[in-house]
């Protein structure tokens, strides 16, 4: 029996046991669902270099980073709708409130493009390498987290004027990952510290140590005002978004980089480069793990679509003749409330199994000689997970 089949059966047994035992706090409708599993694989091909994937629920478009381009797919069929070409090393994308313009964090700067024609409109230069990027709806700003050896900052772009309206220097390290609460705040990790930015005052108004070792992905729960922070050391932390109090933690896979949350089913997700998406019960006390979805090695980033209850992740086939890059040692973990963590080593924290992001040295790292990719050329693809 395959590992995938065993994983699905185990998850199903857990759900059946929940129904039989009537465990408090777990909806029967959730337990009655089939377990999540890979339901489609969409081949893209080309160079095997990627970072973030983003689902726009309103338009049912999937935005996929791909080295020197960004592909836009139909999220229902996988059909290629368009491509933003001529990039230097793409990372993430954010869309404005109307979905008219997209903002790509790229090694060349923030690339603004028309979502109808996919034509580039403008490039906003950045002193440091842009990485995580998010739209904040209250102030109608896009926030880009940027960094490399020598410095780091966050910049805010007014989506009406398409001009930079604020810069926040973060000498202690680059802000990693991003999420917004819809109330005027954006969040990011600085090493193991969870930072909250007030988008109105354009200042970091809180820094919280949660016990995280080098945080990456973040997801926000609007109903309960919680942040789910995934970290090296195989941990996900649930954190009160108002106070920074740690509410609980869960064991996840190796090489974390993506997070998601389902408000309807009270589930938190953590994608890791070892080929696992961990599913956590976010309603039950103790935040127990409900199951693990087997994906593929390198599928470290993900996004969740609440309208279809589907997850999307991206990867390529491993080349067995090329060894995986050696990961950096984890920085020391600060105890909760004891101040900021030590800055990450040059180049940022290793992502575990996965490409480490596009461009020489990975995002935020020093320039270095190109290394052979541990993934086969022309095998880049999207995995769609549903139930």
PDB file of N, CA and C in Angstrom, residues 147-232:
ATOM      1  N   UNK A 147      14.666  42.403   1.632  1.00  0.00           N
ATOM      2  CA  UNK A 147      15.901  42.250   2.383  1.00  0.00           C
ATOM      3  C   UNK A 147      16.955  41.449   1.659  1.00  0.00           C
ATOM      4  N   UNK A 148      18.177  41.716   1.974  1.00  0.00           N
ATOM      5  CA  UNK A 148      19.327  40.935   1.570  1.00  0.00           C
ATOM      6  C   UNK A 148      20.459  41.321   2.504  1.00  0.00           C
ATOM      7  N   UNK A 149      21.633  40.705   2.348  1.00  0.00           N
ATOM      8  CA  UNK A 149      22.760  41.053   3.193  1.00  0.00           C
ATOM      9  C   UNK A 149      23.041  42.550   3.095  1.00  0.00           C
ATOM     10  N   UNK A 150      23.094  43.223   4.230  1.00  0.00           N
ATOM     11  CA  UNK A 150      23.354  44.659   4.235  1.00  0.00           C
ATOM     12  C   UNK A 150      22.161  45.478   4.656  1.00  0.00           C
ATOM     13  N   UNK A 151      20.971  44.886   4.705  1.00  0.00           N
ATOM     14  CA  UNK A 151      19.827  45.660   5.151  1.00  0.00           C
ATOM     15  C   UNK A 151      18.499  45.031   4.787  1.00  0.00           C
ATOM     16  N   UNK A 152      17.437  45.581   5.372  1.00  0.00           N
ATOM     17  CA  UNK A 152      16.086  45.087   5.128  1.00  0.00           C
ATOM     18  C   UNK A 152      15.097  46.192   5.438  1.00  0.00           C
ATOM     19  N   UNK A 153      13.946  46.152   4.780  1.00  0.00           N
ATOM     20  CA  UNK A 153      12.897  47.115   5.073  1.00  0.00           C
ATOM     21  C   UNK A 153      11.554  46.592   4.587  1.00  0.00           C
ATOM     22  N   UNK A 154      10.522  47.337   4.915  1.00  0.00           N
ATOM     23  CA  UNK A 154       9.181  47.106   4.388  1.00  0.00           C
ATOM     24  C   UNK A 154       8.740  48.402   3.734  1.00  0.00           C
ATOM     25  N   UNK A 155       8.137  48.299   2.558  1.00  0.00           N
ATOM     26  CA  UNK A 155       7.630  49.501   1.898  1.00  0.00           C
ATOM     27  C   UNK A 155       6.140  49.375   1.667  1.00  0.00           C
ATOM     28  N   UNK A 156       5.444  50.514   1.739  1.00  0.00           N
ATOM     29  CA  UNK A 156       4.011  50.577   1.470  1.00  0.00           C
ATOM     30  C   UNK A 156       3.784  51.350   0.182  1.00  0.00           C
ATOM     31  N   UNK A 157       2.926  50.799  -0.683  1.00  0.00           N
ATOM     32  CA  UNK A 157       2.609  51.428  -1.966  1.00  0.00           C
ATOM     33  C   UNK A 157       1.123  51.758  -1.988  1.00  0.00           C
ATOM     34  N   UNK A 158       0.807  53.015  -2.244  1.00  0.00           N
ATOM     35  CA  UNK A 158      -0.581  53.448  -2.396  1.00  0.00           C
ATOM     36  C   UNK A 158      -1.110  52.891  -3.716  1.00  0.00           C
ATOM     37  N   UNK A 159      -2.188  52.095  -3.676  1.00  0.00           N
ATOM     38  CA  UNK A 159      -2.684  51.483  -4.908  1.00  0.00           C
ATOM     39  C   UNK A 159      -3.481  52.449  -5.780  1.00  0.00           C
ATOM     40  N   UNK A 160      -3.769  53.638  -5.257  1.00  0.00           N
ATOM     41  CA  UNK A 160      -4.442  54.658  -6.077  1.00  0.00           C
ATOM     42  C   UNK A 160      -3.415  55.408  -6.923  1.00  0.00           C
ATOM     43  N   UNK A 161      -2.326  55.834  -6.282  1.00  0.00           N
ATOM     44  CA  UNK A 161      -1.289  56.591  -6.995  1.00  0.00           C
ATOM     45  C   UNK A 161      -0.172  55.705  -7.525  1.00  0.00           C
ATOM     46  N   UNK A 162      -0.102  54.468  -7.017  1.00  0.00           N
ATOM     47  CA  UNK A 162       0.967  53.523  -7.364  1.00  0.00           C
ATOM     48  C   UNK A 162       2.348  54.094  -7.043  1.00  0.00           C
ATOM     49  N   UNK A 163       2.407  54.795  -5.905  1.00  0.00           N
ATOM     50  CA  UNK A 163       3.655  55.377  -5.429  1.00  0.00           C
ATOM     51  C   UNK A 163       3.955  54.881  -4.019  1.00  0.00           C
ATOM     52  N   UNK A 164       5.239  54.829  -3.678  1.00  0.00           N
ATOM     53  CA  UNK A 164       5.651  54.447  -2.325  1.00  0.00           C
ATOM     54  C   UNK A 164       5.270  55.566  -1.353  1.00  0.00           C
ATOM     55  N   UNK A 165       4.573  55.202  -0.274  1.00  0.00           N
ATOM     56  CA  UNK A 165       4.138  56.202   0.707  1.00  0.00           C
ATOM     57  C   UNK A 165       4.787  55.998   2.072  1.00  0.00           C
ATOM     58  N   UNK A 166       5.525  54.906   2.246  1.00  0.00           N
ATOM     59  CA  UNK A 166       6.194  54.681   3.531  1.00  0.00           C
ATOM     60  C   UNK A 166       7.288  53.643   3.364  1.00  0.00           C
ATOM     61  N   UNK A 167       8.337  53.808   4.176  1.00  0.00           N
ATOM     62  CA  UNK A 167       9.416  52.827   4.268  1.00  0.00           C
ATOM     63  C   UNK A 167       9.742  52.613   5.738  1.00  0.00           C
ATOM     64  N   UNK A 168       9.767  51.374   6.157  1.00  0.00           N
ATOM     65  CA  UNK A 168      10.124  51.029   7.536  1.00  0.00           C
ATOM     66  C   UNK A 168      11.398  50.200   7.492  1.00  0.00           C
ATOM     67  N   UNK A 169      12.466  50.715   8.040  1.00  0.00           N
ATOM     68  CA  UNK A 169      13.714  49.958   8.108  1.00  0.00           C
ATOM     69  C   UNK A 169      13.618  48.913   9.223  1.00  0.00           C
ATOM     70  N   UNK A 170      14.132  47.720   8.951  1.00  0.00           N
ATOM     71  CA  UNK A 170      14.155  46.649   9.949  1.00  0.00           C
ATOM     72  C   UNK A 170      15.583  46.107  10.032  1.00  0.00           C
ATOM     73  N   UNK A 171      16.466  46.838  10.713  1.00  0.00           N
ATOM     74  CA  UNK A 171      17.871  46.437  10.767  1.00  0.00           C
ATOM     75  C   UNK A 171      18.096  45.095  11.455  1.00  0.00           C
ATOM     76  N   UNK A 172      17.125  44.664  12.255  1.00  0.00           N
ATOM     77  CA  UNK A 172      17.286  43.382  12.942  1.00  0.00           C
ATOM     78  C   UNK A 172      17.064  42.197  12.011  1.00  0.00           C
ATOM     79  N   UNK A 173      16.572  42.435  10.799  1.00  0.00           N
ATOM     80  CA  UNK A 173      16.383  41.346   9.846  1.00  0.00           C
ATOM     81  C   UNK A 173      15.202  41.604   8.934  1.00  0.00           C
ATOM     82  N   UNK A 174      15.115  40.785   7.885  1.00  0.00           N
ATOM     83  CA  UNK A 174      14.031  40.916   6.915  1.00  0.00           C
ATOM     84  C   UNK A 174      12.727  40.358   7.462  1.00  0.00           C
ATOM     85  N   UNK A 175      11.647  41.064   7.213  1.00  0.00           N
ATOM     86  CA  UNK A 175      10.317  40.530   7.480  1.00  0.00           C
ATOM     87  C   UNK A 175      10.050  39.400   6.495  1.00  0.00           C
ATOM     88  N   UNK A 176       9.606  38.273   7.005  1.00  0.00           N
ATOM     89  CA  UNK A 176       9.369  37.086   6.193  1.00  0.00           C
ATOM     90  C   UNK A 176       7.887  36.745   6.238  1.00  0.00           C
ATOM     91  N   UNK A 177       7.358  36.335   5.074  1.00  0.00           N
ATOM     92  CA  UNK A 177       5.941  35.986   4.941  1.00  0.00           C
ATOM     93  C   UNK A 177       5.070  37.220   5.185  1.00  0.00           C
ATOM     94  N   UNK A 178       3.767  37.063   5.105  1.00  0.00           N
ATOM     95  CA  UNK A 178       2.892  38.207   5.252  1.00  0.00           C
ATOM     96  C   UNK A 178       1.440  37.750   5.365  1.00  0.00           C
ATOM     97  N   UNK A 179       0.669  38.523   6.123  1.00  0.00           N
ATOM     98  CA  UNK A 179      -0.771  38.378   6.135  1.00  0.00           C
ATOM     99  C   UNK A 179      -1.352  39.676   6.671  1.00  0.00           C
ATOM    100  N   UNK A 180      -2.616  39.949   6.360  1.00  0.00           N
ATOM    101  CA  UNK A 180      -3.297  41.153   6.829  1.00  0.00           C
ATOM    102  C   UNK A 180      -4.568  40.740   7.552  1.00  0.00           C
ATOM    103  N   UNK A 181      -4.993  41.568   8.523  1.00  0.00           N
ATOM    104  CA  UNK A 181      -6.182  41.212   9.301  1.00  0.00           C
ATOM    105  C   UNK A 181      -7.448  41.908   8.808  1.00  0.00           C
ATOM    106  N   UNK A 182      -7.322  42.765   7.771  1.00  0.00           N
ATOM    107  CA  UNK A 182      -8.489  43.471   7.263  1.00  0.00           C
ATOM    108  C   UNK A 182      -8.928  44.615   8.149  1.00  0.00           C
ATOM    109  N   UNK A 183      -8.169  44.903   9.207  1.00  0.00           N
ATOM    110  CA  UNK A 183      -8.510  45.953  10.172  1.00  0.00           C
ATOM    111  C   UNK A 183      -7.432  47.030  10.243  1.00  0.00           C
ATOM    112  N   UNK A 184      -6.509  46.999   9.285  1.00  0.00           N
ATOM    113  CA  UNK A 184      -5.470  48.016   9.275  1.00  0.00           C
ATOM    114  C   UNK A 184      -4.119  47.552   9.756  1.00  0.00           C
ATOM    115  N   UNK A 185      -3.933  46.235   9.911  1.00  0.00           N
ATOM    116  CA  UNK A 185      -2.643  45.698  10.344  1.00  0.00           C
ATOM    117  C   UNK A 185      -2.133  44.678   9.339  1.00  0.00           C
ATOM    118  N   UNK A 186      -0.817  44.645   9.180  1.00  0.00           N
ATOM    119  CA  UNK A 186      -0.158  43.566   8.450  1.00  0.00           C
ATOM    120  C   UNK A 186       0.871  42.942   9.382  1.00  0.00           C
ATOM    121  N   UNK A 187       1.133  41.659   9.166  1.00  0.00           N
ATOM    122  CA  UNK A 187       2.013  40.907  10.053  1.00  0.00           C
ATOM    123  C   UNK A 187       3.150  40.287   9.256  1.00  0.00           C
ATOM    124  N   UNK A 188       4.282  40.067   9.939  1.00  0.00           N
ATOM    125  CA  UNK A 188       5.410  39.389   9.328  1.00  0.00           C
ATOM    126  C   UNK A 188       6.326  38.844  10.399  1.00  0.00           C
ATOM    127  N   UNK A 189       7.210  37.936  10.005  1.00  0.00           N
ATOM    128  CA  UNK A 189       8.194  37.379  10.930  1.00  0.00           C
ATOM    129  C   UNK A 189       9.543  38.054  10.728  1.00  0.00           C
ATOM    130  N   UNK A 190      10.204  38.411  11.813  1.00  0.00           N
ATOM    131  CA  UNK A 190      11.598  38.845  11.765  1.00  0.00           C
ATOM    132  C   UNK A 190      12.374  37.817  12.565  1.00  0.00           C
ATOM    133  N   UNK A 191      12.965  36.856  11.865  1.00  0.00           N
ATOM    134  CA  UNK A 191      13.556  35.717  12.561  1.00  0.00           C
ATOM    135  C   UNK A 191      12.449  34.954  13.259  1.00  0.00           C
ATOM    136  N   UNK A 192      12.547  34.809  14.569  1.00  0.00           N
ATOM    137  CA  UNK A 192      11.500  34.141  15.328  1.00  0.00           C
ATOM    138  C   UNK A 192      10.490  35.089  15.931  1.00  0.00           C
ATOM    139  N   UNK A 193      10.625  36.377  15.662  1.00  0.00           N
ATOM    140  CA  UNK A 193       9.738  37.390  16.235  1.00  0.00           C
ATOM    141  C   UNK A 193       8.564  37.663  15.297  1.00  0.00           C
ATOM    142  N   UNK A 194       7.359  37.675  15.836  1.00  0.00           N
ATOM    143  CA  UNK A 194       6.169  38.042  15.072  1.00  0.00           C
ATOM    144  C   UNK A 194       5.962  39.542  15.210  1.00  0.00           C
ATOM    145  N   UNK A 195       6.016  40.260  14.080  1.00  0.00           N
ATOM    146  CA  UNK A 195       5.890  41.720  14.090  1.00  0.00           C
ATOM    147  C   UNK A 195       4.547  42.130  13.508  1.00  0.00           C
ATOM    148  N   UNK A 196       3.921  43.131  14.129  1.00  0.00           N
ATOM    149  CA  UNK A 196       2.660  43.687  13.631  1.00  0.00           C
ATOM    150  C   UNK A 196       2.905  45.124  13.190  1.00  0.00           C
ATOM    151  N   UNK A 197       2.466  45.439  11.977  1.00  0.00           N
ATOM    152  CA  UNK A 197       2.610  46.783  11.420  1.00  0.00           C
ATOM    153  C   UNK A 197       1.252  47.467  11.420  1.00  0.00           C
ATOM    154  N   UNK A 198       1.181  48.675  11.948  1.00  0.00           N
ATOM    155  CA  UNK A 198      -0.019  49.500  11.848  1.00  0.00           C
ATOM    156  C   UNK A 198       0.045  50.220  10.504  1.00  0.00           C
ATOM    157  N   UNK A 199      -0.812  49.818   9.578  1.00  0.00           N
ATOM    158  CA  UNK A 199      -0.753  50.372   8.223  1.00  0.00           C
ATOM    159  C   UNK A 199      -1.198  51.834   8.174  1.00  0.00           C
ATOM    160  N   UNK A 200      -1.906  52.298   9.188  1.00  0.00           N
ATOM    161  CA  UNK A 200      -2.329  53.699   9.219  1.00  0.00           C
ATOM    162  C   UNK A 200      -1.185  54.610   9.649  1.00  0.00           C
ATOM    163  N   UNK A 201      -0.506  54.240  10.733  1.00  0.00           N
ATOM    164  CA  UNK A 201       0.622  55.052  11.202  1.00  0.00           C
ATOM    165  C   UNK A 201       1.911  54.687  10.473  1.00  0.00           C
ATOM    166  N   UNK A 202       1.875  53.526   9.804  1.00  0.00           N
ATOM    167  CA  UNK A 202       3.030  53.032   9.033  1.00  0.00           C
ATOM    168  C   UNK A 202       4.248  52.821   9.927  1.00  0.00           C
ATOM    169  N   UNK A 203       3.977  52.164  11.064  1.00  0.00           N
ATOM    170  CA  UNK A 203       5.016  51.827  12.013  1.00  0.00           C
ATOM    171  C   UNK A 203       4.778  50.416  12.551  1.00  0.00           C
ATOM    172  N   UNK A 204       5.858  49.751  12.940  1.00  0.00           N
ATOM    173  CA  UNK A 204       5.708  48.485  13.666  1.00  0.00           C
ATOM    174  C   UNK A 204       5.245  48.819  15.079  1.00  0.00           C
ATOM    175  N   UNK A 205       4.057  48.342  15.447  1.00  0.00           N
ATOM    176  CA  UNK A 205       3.523  48.702  16.766  1.00  0.00           C
ATOM    177  C   UNK A 205       3.606  47.565  17.777  1.00  0.00           C
ATOM    178  N   UNK A 206       4.074  46.392  17.346  1.00  0.00           N
ATOM    179  CA  UNK A 206       4.241  45.288  18.300  1.00  0.00           C
ATOM    180  C   UNK A 206       5.255  44.294  17.748  1.00  0.00           C
ATOM    181  N   UNK A 207       6.070  43.760  18.649  1.00  0.00           N
ATOM    182  CA  UNK A 207       6.988  42.664  18.346  1.00  0.00           C
ATOM    183  C   UNK A 207       6.809  41.612  19.441  1.00  0.00           C
ATOM    184  N   UNK A 208       6.466  40.376  19.025  1.00  0.00           N
ATOM    185  CA  UNK A 208       6.169  39.334  20.000  1.00  0.00           C
ATOM    186  C   UNK A 208       7.068  38.129  19.788  1.00  0.00           C
ATOM    187  N   UNK A 209       7.668  37.635  20.857  1.00  0.00           N
ATOM    188  CA  UNK A 209       8.387  36.369  20.801  1.00  0.00           C
ATOM    189  C   UNK A 209       7.432  35.269  21.251  1.00  0.00           C
ATOM    190  N   UNK A 210       7.314  34.263  20.437  1.00  0.00           N
ATOM    191  CA  UNK A 210       6.316  33.217  20.657  1.00  0.00           C
ATOM    192  C   UNK A 210       6.932  31.867  20.991  1.00  0.00           C
ATOM    193  N   UNK A 211       8.251  31.776  20.908  1.00  0.00           N
ATOM    194  CA  UNK A 211       8.909  30.482  21.016  1.00  0.00           C
ATOM    195  C   UNK A 211       9.253  29.931  19.648  1.00  0.00           C
ATOM    196  N   UNK A 212       8.966  30.705  18.613  1.00  0.00           N
ATOM    197  CA  UNK A 212       9.222  30.298  17.233  1.00  0.00           C
ATOM    198  C   UNK A 212      10.714  30.373  16.912  1.00  0.00           C
ATOM    199  N   UNK A 213      11.201  29.389  16.201  1.00  0.00           N
ATOM    200  CA  UNK A 213      12.555  29.420  15.653  1.00  0.00           C
ATOM    201  C   UNK A 213      12.448  29.750  14.174  1.00  0.00           C
ATOM    202  N   UNK A 214      12.780  30.949  13.784  1.00  0.00           N
ATOM    203  CA  UNK A 214      12.794  31.352  12.382  1.00  0.00           C
ATOM    204  C   UNK A 214      11.448  31.109  11.709  1.00  0.00           C
ATOM    205  N   UNK A 215      10.535  32.061  11.854  1.00  0.00           N
ATOM    206  CA  UNK A 215       9.192  31.933  11.302  1.00  0.00           C
ATOM    207  C   UNK A 215       9.148  32.132   9.797  1.00  0.00           C
ATOM    208  N   UNK A 216       8.158  31.512   9.166  1.00  0.00           N
ATOM    209  CA  UNK A 216       7.956  31.702   7.722  1.00  0.00           C
ATOM    210  C   UNK A 216       6.478  31.997   7.457  1.00  0.00           C
ATOM    211  N   UNK A 217       5.674  31.007   7.106  1.00  0.00           N
ATOM    212  CA  UNK A 217       4.297  31.268   6.712  1.00  0.00           C
ATOM    213  C   UNK A 217       3.410  31.781   7.837  1.00  0.00           C
ATOM    214  N   UNK A 218       2.416  32.581   7.445  1.00  0.00           N
ATOM    215  CA  UNK A 218       1.427  33.126   8.380  1.00  0.00           C
ATOM    216  C   UNK A 218       0.038  33.010   7.778  1.00  0.00           C
ATOM    217  N   UNK A 219      -0.956  32.772   8.634  1.00  0.00           N
ATOM    218  CA  UNK A 219      -2.355  32.797   8.201  1.00  0.00           C
ATOM    219  C   UNK A 219      -3.165  33.475   9.295  1.00  0.00           C
ATOM    220  N   UNK A 220      -4.255  34.142   8.897  1.00  0.00           N
ATOM    221  CA  UNK A 220      -5.056  34.916   9.850  1.00  0.00           C
ATOM    222  C   UNK A 220      -6.466  34.364   9.950  1.00  0.00           C
ATOM    223  N   UNK A 221      -6.971  34.280  11.178  1.00  0.00           N
ATOM    224  CA  UNK A 221      -8.340  33.879  11.491  1.00  0.00           C
ATOM    225  C   UNK A 221      -9.102  35.131  11.897  1.00  0.00           C
ATOM    226  N   UNK A 222      -9.955  35.626  11.000  1.00  0.00           N
ATOM    227  CA  UNK A 222     -10.665  36.881  11.230  1.00  0.00           C
ATOM    228  C   UNK A 222     -11.679  36.777  12.357  1.00  0.00           C
ATOM    229  N   UNK A 223     -12.371  35.651  12.468  1.00  0.00           N
ATOM    230  CA  UNK A 223     -13.433  35.501  13.459  1.00  0.00           C
ATOM    231  C   UNK A 223     -12.864  35.537  14.877  1.00  0.00           C
ATOM    232  N   UNK A 224     -11.778  34.826  15.100  1.00  0.00           N
ATOM    233  CA  UNK A 224     -11.205  34.712  16.446  1.00  0.00           C
ATOM    234  C   UNK A 224      -9.975  35.581  16.655  1.00  0.00           C
ATOM    235  N   UNK A 225      -9.613  36.371  15.647  1.00  0.00           N
ATOM    236  CA  UNK A 225      -8.483  37.297  15.728  1.00  0.00           C
ATOM    237  C   UNK A 225      -7.206  36.567  16.160  1.00  0.00           C
ATOM    238  N   UNK A 226      -6.875  35.517  15.388  1.00  0.00           N
ATOM    239  CA  UNK A 226      -5.680  34.730  15.671  1.00  0.00           C
ATOM    240  C   UNK A 226      -4.754  34.721  14.457  1.00  0.00           C
ATOM    241  N   UNK A 227      -3.472  34.575  14.755  1.00  0.00           N
ATOM    242  CA  UNK A 227      -2.467  34.347  13.729  1.00  0.00           C
ATOM    243  C   UNK A 227      -1.941  32.933  13.890  1.00  0.00           C
ATOM    244  N   UNK A 228      -1.796  32.231  12.776  1.00  0.00           N
ATOM    245  CA  UNK A 228      -1.126  30.935  12.779  1.00  0.00           C
ATOM    246  C   UNK A 228       0.253  31.135  12.163  1.00  0.00           C
ATOM    247  N   UNK A 229       1.270  30.896  12.963  1.00  0.00           N
ATOM    248  CA  UNK A 229       2.661  31.160  12.602  1.00  0.00           C
ATOM    249  C   UNK A 229       3.395  29.824  12.482  1.00  0.00           C
ATOM    250  N   UNK A 230       3.948  29.539  11.287  1.00  0.00           N
ATOM    251  CA  UNK A 230       4.685  28.293  11.153  1.00  0.00           C
ATOM    252  C   UNK A 230       6.179  28.577  11.183  1.00  0.00           C
ATOM    253  N   UNK A 231       6.915  27.643  11.750  1.00  0.00           N
ATOM    254  CA  UNK A 231       8.306  27.903  12.115  1.00  0.00           C
ATOM    255  C   UNK A 231       9.175  26.675  11.881  1.00  0.00           C
ATOM    256  N   UNK A 232      10.472  26.939  11.718  1.00  0.00           N
ATOM    257  CA  UNK A 232      11.422  25.848  11.761  1.00  0.00           C
ATOM    258  C   UNK A 232      11.370  25.193  13.135  1.00  0.00           C
TER     259      UNK A 232
END
